[in-house]
CSV table of C-alpha atoms in Angstrom, one decimal:
chain,number,residue,atom,x,y,z
A,11,MET,CA,-21.5,-28.0,-18.9
A,12,THR,CA,-22.0,-24.4,-18.0
A,13,SER,CA,-22.6,-24.2,-22.4
A,14,ASP,CA,-25.0,-26.4,-22.7
A,15,ARG,CA,-27.2,-24.5,-19.8
A,16,PHE,CA,-26.5,-21.8,-21.8
A,17,ASP,CA,-27.9,-23.7,-25.3
A,18,ALA,CA,-31.0,-25.0,-23.2
A,19,LEU,CA,-31.8,-21.6,-22.4
A,20,ASP,CA,-31.9,-20.2,-25.8
A,21,ASP,CA,-33.7,-23.2,-26.7
A,22,LEU,CA,-36.5,-22.1,-24.3
A,23,ILE,CA,-36.7,-18.5,-25.8
A,24,ALA,CA,-36.8,-19.2,-29.2
A,25,ALA,CA,-39.4,-21.6,-28.4
A,26,ALA,CA,-41.3,-19.0,-26.9
A,27,GLY,CA,-40.8,-16.6,-30.1
A,28,ALA,CA,-37.7,-14.9,-29.6
A,29,GLY,CA,-34.8,-15.8,-32.0
A,30,ALA,CA,-37.1,-18.4,-34.2
A,31,GLY,CA,-36.1,-19.7,-36.5
A,32,GLU,CA,-31.6,-19.9,-35.7
A,33,SER,CA,-29.7,-23.0,-34.8
A,34,PRO,CA,-28.2,-23.6,-31.4
A,35,GLU,CA,-24.8,-23.6,-33.5
A,36,THR,CA,-25.5,-19.4,-34.8
A,37,ARG,CA,-26.5,-18.6,-31.8
A,38,ARG,CA,-23.8,-20.3,-29.8
A,39,LEU,CA,-21.1,-18.7,-32.3
A,40,ARG,CA,-22.8,-15.4,-31.6
A,41,ARG,CA,-22.1,-15.1,-27.9
A,42,VAL,CA,-18.6,-16.4,-28.6
A,43,ARG,CA,-17.8,-13.3,-30.9
A,44,TRP,CA,-19.2,-11.0,-28.5
A,45,GLU,CA,-17.4,-12.3,-25.8
A,46,ARG,CA,-14.2,-12.2,-28.1
A,47,ALA,CA,-14.8,-8.4,-28.4
A,48,ILE,CA,-15.0,-7.6,-25.1
A,49,GLY,CA,-12.2,-9.5,-23.8
A,50,ALA,CA,-10.2,-7.7,-26.7
A,51,ALA,CA,-10.9,-4.7,-25.0
A,52,CYS,CA,-10.3,-5.7,-21.8
A,53,ALA,CA,-6.5,-6.9,-22.7
A,54,ALA,CA,-5.9,-4.1,-25.2
A,55,PHE,CA,-6.5,-1.4,-22.1
A,56,ALA,CA,-4.5,-4.1,-19.9
A,57,VAL,CA,-1.7,-3.6,-22.1
A,58,ALA,CA,-2.4,0.3,-22.5
A,59,GLY,CA,-2.7,0.8,-19.0
A,60,PHE,CA,0.5,-1.9,-17.6
A,61,LEU,CA,2.7,-0.2,-20.3
A,62,THR,CA,2.2,3.2,-19.2
A,63,GLU,CA,2.6,2.4,-15.9
A,64,VAL,CA,5.5,0.9,-15.9
A,65,VAL,CA,7.1,3.6,-18.2
A,66,ALA,CA,6.0,6.4,-16.3
A,67,SER,CA,6.4,5.5,-12.7
A,68,SER,CA,9.9,4.2,-13.8
A,69,ILE,CA,11.3,6.9,-15.1
A,70,LEU,CA,9.4,9.2,-12.7
A,71,VAL,CA,11.2,6.8,-9.3
A,72,ALA,CA,14.6,7.2,-11.0
A,73,ASP,CA,14.0,10.4,-11.6
A,74,SER,CA,12.6,11.9,-8.3
A,75,GLY,CA,12.5,8.7,-6.2
A,76,PRO,CA,9.1,7.1,-4.3
A,77,ARG,CA,8.2,10.4,-3.3
A,78,ALA,CA,7.8,11.7,-6.5
A,79,LEU,CA,4.4,9.2,-6.5
A,80,ALA,CA,3.4,11.0,-3.6
A,81,ILE,CA,2.9,14.1,-6.0
A,82,VAL,CA,1.6,12.1,-9.1
A,83,TRP,CA,-0.4,10.0,-7.3
A,84,PRO,CA,-2.7,12.3,-5.5
A,85,VAL,CA,-2.6,14.7,-8.4
A,86,SER,CA,-4.1,11.4,-10.4
A,87,GLY,CA,-6.6,10.6,-7.7
A,88,VAL,CA,-8.2,13.8,-7.9
A,89,VAL,CA,-8.3,13.5,-12.2
A,90,LEU,CA,-10.0,10.3,-11.3
A,91,LEU,CA,-12.3,11.6,-8.9
A,92,VAL,CA,-13.2,14.7,-11.6
A,93,LEU,CA,-13.6,12.9,-13.8
A,94,ALA,CA,-15.4,10.0,-12.1
A,95,ARG,CA,-18.1,12.9,-11.6
A,96,ILE,CA,-18.4,14.0,-14.8
A,97,GLN,CA,-18.4,10.6,-16.1
A,98,GLY,CA,-21.6,9.5,-13.8
A,99,ARG,CA,-23.5,12.1,-15.4
A,100,PHE,CA,-23.7,10.4,-19.3
A,101,VAL,CA,-22.0,6.9,-19.0
A,102,ASP,CA,-25.3,5.3,-18.1
A,103,ARG,CA,-27.0,8.2,-19.8
A,104,HIS,CA,-26.7,7.1,-23.9
A,105,ALA,CA,-26.0,4.7,-25.3
A,106,ARG,CA,-22.5,2.1,-24.3
A,107,LEU,CA,-20.8,1.7,-27.6
A,108,PRO,CA,-20.8,5.3,-28.6
A,109,VAL,CA,-19.4,6.7,-24.9
A,110,LEU,CA,-16.4,3.6,-25.3
A,111,THR,CA,-15.4,4.6,-28.7
A,112,GLY,CA,-15.3,7.7,-28.3
A,113,LEU,CA,-13.0,7.7,-24.8
A,114,CYS,CA,-10.8,5.9,-26.7
A,115,ILE,CA,-10.2,8.3,-29.4
A,116,VAL,CA,-10.0,11.2,-26.8
A,117,TYR,CA,-7.1,9.3,-24.6
A,118,ALA,CA,-5.6,8.2,-27.8
A,119,VAL,CA,-5.0,12.2,-29.3
A,120,LEU,CA,-3.9,12.6,-25.4
A,121,PHE,CA,-1.1,10.0,-25.4
A,122,GLY,CA,-0.2,11.9,-29.1
A,123,LEU,CA,0.3,14.9,-27.2
A,124,VAL,CA,2.1,13.2,-24.3
A,125,LEU,CA,4.2,11.9,-27.2
A,126,ALA,CA,5.1,15.2,-28.6
A,127,LEU,CA,6.3,16.1,-25.6
A,128,PHE,CA,8.8,13.7,-25.0
A,129,ALA,CA,9.9,14.4,-27.8
A,130,GLY,CA,10.2,18.4,-27.3
A,131,ASP,CA,12.4,19.9,-24.8
A,132,VAL,CA,10.0,19.7,-22.1
A,133,PRO,CA,11.8,18.3,-18.8
A,134,THR,CA,11.2,14.3,-19.0
A,135,VAL,CA,9.2,14.5,-16.0
A,136,VAL,CA,6.3,16.7,-17.3
A,137,PRO,CA,5.7,13.7,-20.2
A,138,ALA,CA,5.7,10.4,-17.3
A,139,ALA,CA,3.8,12.5,-14.9
A,140,LEU,CA,1.1,12.9,-17.6
A,141,ALA,CA,1.4,9.8,-18.9
A,142,ALA,CA,1.5,8.4,-15.3
A,143,LEU,CA,-2.2,10.4,-15.3
A,144,LEU,CA,-2.8,8.6,-18.5
A,145,GLY,CA,-2.6,5.4,-17.3
A,146,ASP,CA,-5.1,5.8,-14.5
A,147,GLN,CA,-7.7,6.4,-16.6
A,148,MET,CA,-6.7,3.2,-19.0
A,149,ASN,CA,-6.6,1.0,-15.9
A,150,PHE,CA,-9.0,1.9,-14.0
A,151,LEU,CA,-12.0,4.6,-15.8
A,152,LEU,CA,-11.8,2.5,-19.1
A,153,PRO,CA,-12.3,-1.0,-17.4
A,154,VAL,CA,-15.4,0.3,-15.7
A,155,VAL,CA,-16.7,1.0,-19.4
A,156,VAL,CA,-15.9,-2.8,-20.7
A,157,GLY,CA,-17.3,-3.9,-17.4
A,158,ALA,CA,-20.7,-2.5,-17.8
A,159,LEU,CA,-20.6,-3.3,-21.3
A,160,ALA,CA,-20.5,-7.2,-20.5
A,161,GLY,CA,-23.1,-6.6,-17.6
A,162,ASP,CA,-24.9,-5.3,-20.8
A,163,VAL,CA,-24.4,-8.2,-23.2
A,164,PHE,CA,-24.7,-11.3,-21.0
A,165,THR,CA,-26.6,-12.0,-17.5
A,166,ALA,CA,-26.0,-12.8,-14.4
A,167,GLY,CA,-26.0,-16.1,-14.5
A,168,GLN,CA,-24.0,-16.5,-17.6
A,169,GLY,CA,-21.2,-14.0,-15.0
A,170,ALA,CA,-19.7,-17.6,-13.3
A,171,SER,CA,-18.2,-18.8,-16.8
A,172,VAL,CA,-18.2,-15.6,-19.2
A,173,PHE,CA,-16.4,-13.1,-16.3
A,174,PRO,CA,-13.8,-15.1,-15.4
A,175,ARG,CA,-12.6,-15.8,-19.0
A,176,LEU,CA,-13.4,-11.7,-19.4
A,177,ALA,CA,-10.7,-11.5,-16.3
A,178,ARG,CA,-8.6,-13.3,-18.1
A,179,TRP,CA,-8.3,-11.5,-21.1
A,180,GLY,CA,-7.2,-8.5,-18.8
A,181,LEU,CA,-4.9,-10.8,-17.3
A,182,GLY,CA,-3.3,-11.8,-20.4
A,183,GLY,CA,-3.1,-7.9,-21.7
A,184,GLN,CA,-1.5,-6.9,-18.4
A,185,VAL,CA,1.1,-10.1,-18.8
A,186,ALA,CA,1.6,-8.9,-22.1
A,187,GLY,CA,2.3,-5.0,-21.3
A,188,LEU,CA,4.2,-6.2,-18.5
A,189,LEU,CA,6.3,-8.2,-20.5
A,190,VAL,CA,7.1,-5.6,-23.7
A,191,GLY,CA,8.0,-3.6,-19.9
A,192,ALA,CA,10.4,-5.7,-18.7
A,193,VAL,CA,12.5,-6.9,-22.2
A,194,ALA,CA,12.3,-3.5,-24.3
A,195,PRO,CA,14.9,-1.9,-22.0
A,196,PHE,CA,17.4,-4.4,-23.5
A,197,LEU,CA,16.4,-4.1,-26.6
A,198,LEU,CA,15.6,0.4,-27.0
A,199,ASP,CA,19.6,0.4,-25.3
A,200,ARG,CA,20.9,-1.3,-28.7
A,201,ILE,CA,19.5,1.4,-30.5
A,202,ASP,CA,20.3,4.3,-28.2
A,203,ALA,CA,16.1,5.0,-27.5
A,204,THR,CA,14.9,5.5,-24.1
A,205,THR,CA,11.9,3.7,-23.0
A,206,SER,CA,8.7,6.7,-23.5
A,207,TRP,CA,9.1,4.7,-27.4
A,208,LEU,CA,6.7,2.7,-25.4
A,209,LEU,CA,4.2,4.9,-25.2
A,210,VAL,CA,3.6,4.9,-28.6
A,211,ALA,CA,1.1,1.2,-28.5
A,212,PRO,CA,-1.1,2.9,-26.1
A,213,PRO,CA,-3.1,5.5,-28.6
A,214,LEU,CA,-3.2,2.6,-31.5
A,215,LEU,CA,-4.3,-0.3,-29.5
A,216,LEU,CA,-7.0,2.5,-28.2
A,217,LEU,CA,-7.9,3.7,-31.6
A,218,VAL,CA,-8.4,0.0,-33.2
A,219,VAL,CA,-10.5,-1.3,-30.1
A,220,ALA,CA,-12.8,2.1,-31.0
A,221,ALA,CA,-12.6,0.6,-35.2
A,222,VAL,CA,-12.8,-2.8,-34.5
A,223,VAL,CA,-15.3,-3.8,-31.3
A,224,PRO,CA,-18.6,-1.6,-32.2
A,225,GLY,CA,-18.3,-3.8,-35.3
A,226,MET,CA,-18.2,-7.1,-33.3
A,227,LEU,CA,-21.0,-5.9,-31.1
A,228,ARG,CA,-23.3,-4.6,-33.7
A,229,ASP,CA,-25.8,-7.5,-32.8
A,230,ALA,CA,-26.1,-7.6,-29.1
A,231,SER,CA,-28.0,-6.6,-26.4
A,232,THR,CA,-26.3,-3.3,-25.5
A,233,SER,CA,-27.5,-0.4,-23.4
A,234,GLU,CA,-29.1,2.4,-24.8
A,235,GLY,CA,-28.9,4.6,-22.1
A,236,HIS,CA,-31.7,6.3,-19.8
A,237,GLN,CA,-31.7,9.2,-22.0
A,238,ARG,CA,-32.9,11.5,-19.3
A,239,ALA,CA,-31.0,15.1,-18.4
A,240,GLU,CA,-28.9,15.1,-15.2
A,241,THR,CA,-26.9,17.3,-13.9
A,242,SER,CA,-23.7,15.5,-12.5
A,243,SER,CA,-25.1,15.8,-8.0
A,244,GLU,CA,-28.3,14.6,-9.6
A,245,SER,CA,-26.4,11.6,-10.8
A,246,PHE,CA,-23.8,11.7,-8.3
A,247,ARG,CA,-26.3,11.9,-5.2
A,248,SER,CA,-29.3,9.0,-6.4
A,249,THR,CA,-26.6,6.7,-7.5
A,250,LEU,CA,-25.3,7.0,-3.7
A,251,GLU,CA,-28.6,6.3,-2.7
A,252,PHE,CA,-29.3,3.5,-4.4
A,253,VAL,CA,-26.4,2.0,-3.2
A,254,ARG,CA,-27.3,3.1,-0.1
A,255,GLU,CA,-30.6,0.9,-0.2
A,256,LEU,CA,-28.7,-2.5,-1.2
A,257,PRO,CA,-27.1,-3.6,1.9
A,258,ALA,CA,-24.9,-5.4,0.9
A,259,PHE,CA,-23.6,-3.4,-2.1
A,260,ARG,CA,-23.8,-0.5,1.1
A,261,TRP,CA,-20.6,-2.8,2.4
A,262,LEU,CA,-18.8,-3.8,-0.7
A,263,LEU,CA,-18.4,0.0,-0.9
A,264,LEU,CA,-17.4,0.5,2.5
A,265,LEU,CA,-14.9,-2.7,1.9
A,266,SER,CA,-13.5,-1.0,-1.6
A,267,PHE,CA,-12.4,2.2,0.0
A,268,PHE,CA,-10.3,0.2,2.5
A,269,ALA,CA,-9.0,-2.8,1.2
A,270,ILE,CA,-8.4,-0.6,-2.7
A,271,ALA,CA,-6.3,2.5,0.0
A,272,ALA,CA,-4.4,-1.1,1.5
A,273,GLY,CA,-3.2,-2.0,-1.8
A,274,THR,CA,-2.1,1.3,-2.6
A,275,ALA,CA,-0.3,1.1,0.8
A,276,LEU,CA,1.5,-2.0,0.5
A,277,GLU,CA,2.5,-0.6,-3.7
A,278,PHE,CA,3.9,2.8,-2.9
A,279,GLY,CA,5.9,0.7,0.1
A,280,PHE,CA,7.0,-1.5,-2.5
A,281,LEU,CA,8.2,1.2,-5.1
A,282,ASP,CA,9.9,2.8,-2.0
A,283,VAL,CA,11.9,-0.4,-1.1
A,284,LEU,CA,13.2,-1.0,-4.7
A,285,GLN,CA,14.1,2.7,-5.3
A,286,ALA,CA,16.3,2.1,-3.0
A,287,GLU,CA,18.0,-1.0,-4.1
A,288,TYR,CA,17.8,0.1,-7.8
A,289,ALA,CA,19.2,3.6,-8.6
A,290,ASP,CA,18.9,2.8,-12.7
A,291,ALA,CA,15.6,3.5,-13.7
A,292,ALA,CA,15.8,0.3,-16.7
A,293,ASP,CA,16.9,-1.8,-14.0
A,294,LEU,CA,14.0,-0.7,-12.1
A,295,GLN,CA,11.5,-1.5,-14.9
A,296,VAL,CA,12.8,-4.5,-15.2
A,297,VAL,CA,12.2,-5.4,-11.1
A,298,PHE,CA,9.2,-4.0,-11.4
A,299,ALA,CA,8.0,-5.6,-14.8
A,300,GLY,CA,9.1,-8.3,-13.6
A,301,THR,CA,7.7,-9.2,-10.0
A,302,ALA,CA,4.1,-7.9,-12.1
A,303,LEU,CA,4.7,-10.6,-14.6
A,304,VAL,CA,5.2,-13.7,-12.3
A,305,GLY,CA,2.0,-12.6,-10.4
A,306,PHE,CA,0.3,-12.0,-13.6
A,307,VAL,CA,1.4,-16.0,-14.7
A,308,ILE,CA,0.0,-17.2,-11.3
A,309,SER,CA,-3.6,-15.2,-11.5
A,310,VAL,CA,-4.0,-16.6,-14.8
A,311,LEU,CA,-3.8,-20.1,-13.7
A,312,LEU,CA,-6.2,-19.3,-10.5
A,313,GLN,CA,-8.7,-17.3,-12.7
A,314,SER,CA,-8.4,-20.9,-15.4
A,315,PHE,CA,-9.1,-23.0,-12.4
A,316,VAL,CA,-10.1,-21.7,-9.4
A,317,THR,CA,-12.5,-18.6,-9.8
A,318,PRO,CA,-15.0,-20.2,-11.8
A,319,ARG,CA,-15.3,-23.0,-9.5
A,320,LEU,CA,-16.1,-20.4,-6.7
A,321,LEU,CA,-18.4,-18.6,-8.4
A,322,MET,CA,-20.1,-21.5,-9.5
A,323,ARG,CA,-20.1,-23.5,-6.4
A,324,GLY,CA,-19.8,-20.5,-3.8
A,325,SER,CA,-21.5,-17.0,-2.8
A,326,VAL,CA,-20.2,-13.7,-4.6
A,327,GLY,CA,-20.1,-12.3,-1.7
A,328,ARG,CA,-18.1,-14.5,0.2
A,329,ALA,CA,-15.5,-14.3,-3.0
A,330,LEU,CA,-15.9,-10.0,-2.5
A,331,GLY,CA,-14.0,-10.9,0.7
A,332,ALA,CA,-10.5,-12.6,-0.6
A,333,LEU,CA,-8.7,-9.4,-1.0
A,334,PRO,CA,-9.4,-7.8,2.2
A,335,LEU,CA,-8.3,-10.6,3.7
A,336,VAL,CA,-5.0,-12.0,1.7
A,337,THR,CA,-4.1,-8.3,1.9
A,338,VAL,CA,-4.0,-8.9,5.8
A,339,VAL,CA,-1.3,-11.6,5.3
A,340,ALA,CA,0.8,-9.5,2.4
A,341,ALA,CA,0.9,-6.3,4.0
A,342,LEU,CA,2.2,-8.4,7.2
A,343,VAL,CA,4.7,-10.6,5.3
A,344,ALA,CA,6.1,-7.0,2.9
A,345,ALA,CA,6.2,-5.5,7.1
A,346,LEU,CA,8.7,-8.1,7.5
A,347,GLY,CA,10.7,-8.1,4.5
A,348,GLY,CA,11.2,-4.1,4.9
A,349,VAL,CA,12.2,-4.9,9.3
A,350,ALA,CA,14.9,-7.3,7.1
A,351,GLY,CA,15.8,-5.0,4.5
A,352,GLN,CA,15.0,-7.7,2.3
A,353,VAL,CA,13.3,-7.2,-1.0
A,354,TRP,CA,12.6,-10.3,-1.4
A,355,ILE,CA,10.5,-10.7,1.2
A,356,VAL,CA,8.5,-7.4,-0.4
A,357,VAL,CA,7.9,-8.8,-3.5
A,358,VAL,CA,6.8,-12.4,-2.2
A,359,GLY,CA,4.0,-10.1,-0.2
A,360,ILE,CA,3.3,-7.9,-2.9
A,361,LEU,CA,2.2,-11.1,-4.9
A,362,LEU,CA,0.0,-11.8,-2.0
A,363,TRP,CA,-1.6,-9.5,-2.5
A,364,ARG,CA,-1.9,-9.2,-5.9
A,365,LEU,CA,-3.3,-12.8,-6.6
A,366,PRO,CA,-6.7,-11.8,-5.4
A,367,ARG,CA,-6.6,-8.2,-6.9
A,368,TRP,CA,-5.8,-9.4,-9.8
A,369,GLY,CA,-6.6,-13.5,-10.1
A,370,LEU,CA,-10.2,-13.2,-8.3
A,371,ASP,CA,-11.3,-9.6,-7.0
A,372,PRO,CA,-12.3,-8.4,-10.8
A,373,ALA,CA,-14.2,-11.4,-11.4
A,374,ALA,CA,-16.4,-11.2,-8.4
A,375,ARG,CA,-17.2,-7.7,-9.3
A,376,HIS,CA,-18.2,-8.4,-12.5
A,377,ALA,CA,-20.5,-11.4,-10.8
A,378,ALA,CA,-21.8,-8.6,-8.4
A,379,TYR,CA,-22.8,-5.6,-11.2
A,380,ALA,CA,-24.0,-8.4,-13.9
A,381,THR,CA,-26.9,-8.5,-11.0
A,382,LEU,CA,-27.5,-4.4,-11.2
A,383,PRO,CA,-30.1,-2.6,-13.6
A,384,ASP,CA,-28.6,-1.7,-17.0
A,385,GLU,CA,-29.3,2.4,-16.1
A,386,ARG,CA,-27.7,2.1,-13.0
A,387,ARG,CA,-24.8,-0.1,-13.6
A,388,ALA,CA,-22.1,1.8,-14.9
A,389,ARG,CA,-22.3,4.5,-12.2
A,390,VAL,CA,-22.4,1.9,-9.6
A,391,ALA,CA,-19.2,0.6,-10.7
A,392,LEU,CA,-17.7,3.9,-10.9
A,393,LEU,CA,-18.4,4.7,-7.4
A,394,LEU,CA,-17.6,1.0,-6.0
A,395,ASP,CA,-14.5,1.2,-7.9
A,396,LEU,CA,-13.4,4.3,-9.2
A,397,VAL,CA,-13.7,6.3,-6.1
A,398,PRO,CA,-12.3,4.5,-4.1
A,399,THR,CA,-8.9,3.4,-5.8
A,400,ALA,CA,-9.0,8.0,-6.4
A,401,VAL,CA,-9.6,8.6,-2.2
A,402,GLY,CA,-6.4,5.7,-1.7
A,403,GLN,CA,-4.1,7.2,-4.3
A,404,VAL,CA,-4.8,11.1,-2.9
A,405,LEU,CA,-4.1,9.3,0.8
A,406,VAL,CA,-0.5,8.6,-0.5
A,407,PRO,CA,1.1,11.7,1.5
A,408,VAL,CA,-0.6,10.4,4.4
A,409,THR,CA,2.0,7.0,3.9
A,410,LEU,CA,4.9,9.0,3.3
A,411,GLY,CA,4.9,11.2,6.2
A,412,LEU,CA,4.6,8.8,8.5
A,413,ALA,CA,7.4,6.9,6.6
A,414,VAL,CA,9.7,9.6,6.9
A,415,LEU,CA,8.4,10.2,10.3
A,416,VAL,CA,10.1,6.8,11.7
A,417,SER,CA,12.3,6.8,8.8
A,418,GLY,CA,11.5,3.2,7.8
A,419,ASN,CA,10.2,1.6,4.9
A,420,TRP,CA,8.7,-0.9,7.1
A,421,LEU,CA,5.9,1.3,7.5
A,422,ALA,CA,3.8,1.8,4.5
A,423,PRO,CA,2.5,-2.0,4.9
A,424,LEU,CA,2.1,-1.8,8.0
A,425,VAL,CA,-0.6,0.8,7.7
A,426,ALA,CA,-1.8,-1.4,4.8
A,427,ALA,CA,-1.9,-3.9,7.6
A,428,ALA,CA,-4.2,-2.0,9.6
A,429,VAL,CA,-6.6,-0.7,7.4
A,430,ALA,CA,-6.9,-4.7,5.3
A,431,GLY,CA,-8.2,-5.2,8.8
A,432,VAL,CA,-11.1,-2.9,9.1
A,433,ALA,CA,-11.9,-4.0,5.5
A,434,VAL,CA,-12.2,-7.6,6.5
A,435,ALA,CA,-15.2,-6.8,9.0
A,436,MET,CA,-17.2,-5.1,6.5
A,437,ALA,CA,-16.3,-7.9,3.6
A,438,ARG,CA,-18.5,-10.1,6.7
A,439,ARG,CA,-21.1,-8.3,6.2
A,440,VAL,CA,-21.0,-8.5,2.7
A,441,ASP,CA,-21.6,-11.6,2.9
A,442,ARG,CA,-24.0,-11.8,5.4
A,443,THR,CA,-26.4,-9.3,3.3
A,444,TRP,CA,-25.7,-11.1,-0.2
A,445,ASP,CA,-28.5,-13.3,-0.2
A,446,ASP,CA,-31.1,-10.7,0.7
A,447,THR,CA,-30.2,-8.3,-1.1
A,448,GLN,CA,-30.3,-10.0,-4.0
A,449,LEU,CA,-34.1,-10.3,-3.6
A,450,SER,CA,-34.4,-6.5,-3.2
A,451,TYR,CA,-37.1,-5.3,-6.6
A,452,ARG,CA,-34.1,-3.0,-7.2
A,453,LEU,CA,-31.8,-5.2,-9.0
A,454,LYS,CA,-35.1,-6.6,-11.4
A,455,ARG,CA,-33.3,-6.7,-14.7
A,456,ARG,CA,-34.7,-6.7,-18.3
A,457,LYS,CA,-34.6,-10.1,-20.2
A,458,ARG,CA,-32.5,-10.5,-22.9
A,459,ILE,CA,-31.6,-13.6,-24.9
A,460,ALA,CA,-27.8,-14.6,-24.7
């Protein structure tokens, strides 16, 4: 039904003179190619990011305990903030496809340097920490660029159908990365190889994206950039001012800070429980990856049968409020597991948090960002997605300090529940202001054939 509406829209545009001479089937096949190109990039980055995260986190936690992450995560958060500030200067200024290609090549080279450190005499914890930093770039920075690219190619009206499918590509890549992370230790053990060899895959995937995706999008309408010379400070100030003038996005920024901070505390508590239960890095990696794998399988089902209906029949603003609400419940369940000393209860709590985080929130945010002007989209996404994530990571030592103070692994999820409660209040305001915000002249976009 949705595809039929898109075809009818294209026919009207063609009748008006744009795209004249092309059959509906030709336009449909072109849209499919564009969607596959962006979806493949989503999947490749997801495989690279989650495989890297599993390998690096398992090595660090097994060698030094979860407290090692209390150092790595804040450092990674600071790096993300610095890169967000730098990237905010050029991500909307230059043409989108060259930016994507250049970032892929740069990160592929950095992965090569990490592999060289693993192969050398450097203590394992050093390249593992660097790999964790790169994993965050795959999981948080590059998806922002791809999301902005999707908003260039597809209109907001198509978002209810297209963006959930793109999110499923990402989920599929995450499942693949975690599946490799869960199974590979058994195979590598037979040939007496370490799990660090798995980090050969991410740079190869990045180079494939750089070589293939721009060609598949050669005839797509992608942003050429505003081409204005701006400093990083000017770009940040103008983006923040733009968000402040849009009530729903202003509340969404606050929601993001609290919801993602709560999720970060919850994930840290999960690793704390796993480290207390499993001493070996390979065993910990199997449980960590296996738990995430179950979550992703359920999230794929959610993306397939629930998320599109919610976005097409309900409000995007309401869908954005699902994450903080479920996080409160998930954190309370995880806290109960910590008190009872039952790992499986903590696993249930983590899965509850990850379902909206992976299964609904990405598609809802893509749909929300598609309403933004092309020259603002990537910078706003950086502000609303990347900055809250980085701040959440920087605050990890606070959670650690509280946990050490009371000597209990139940405290991190309890803190997460309290913080998520504040996010719920922000979510209500997003929903109430969403429709009015869509009437703002500041959200006017150029029109295109899709």
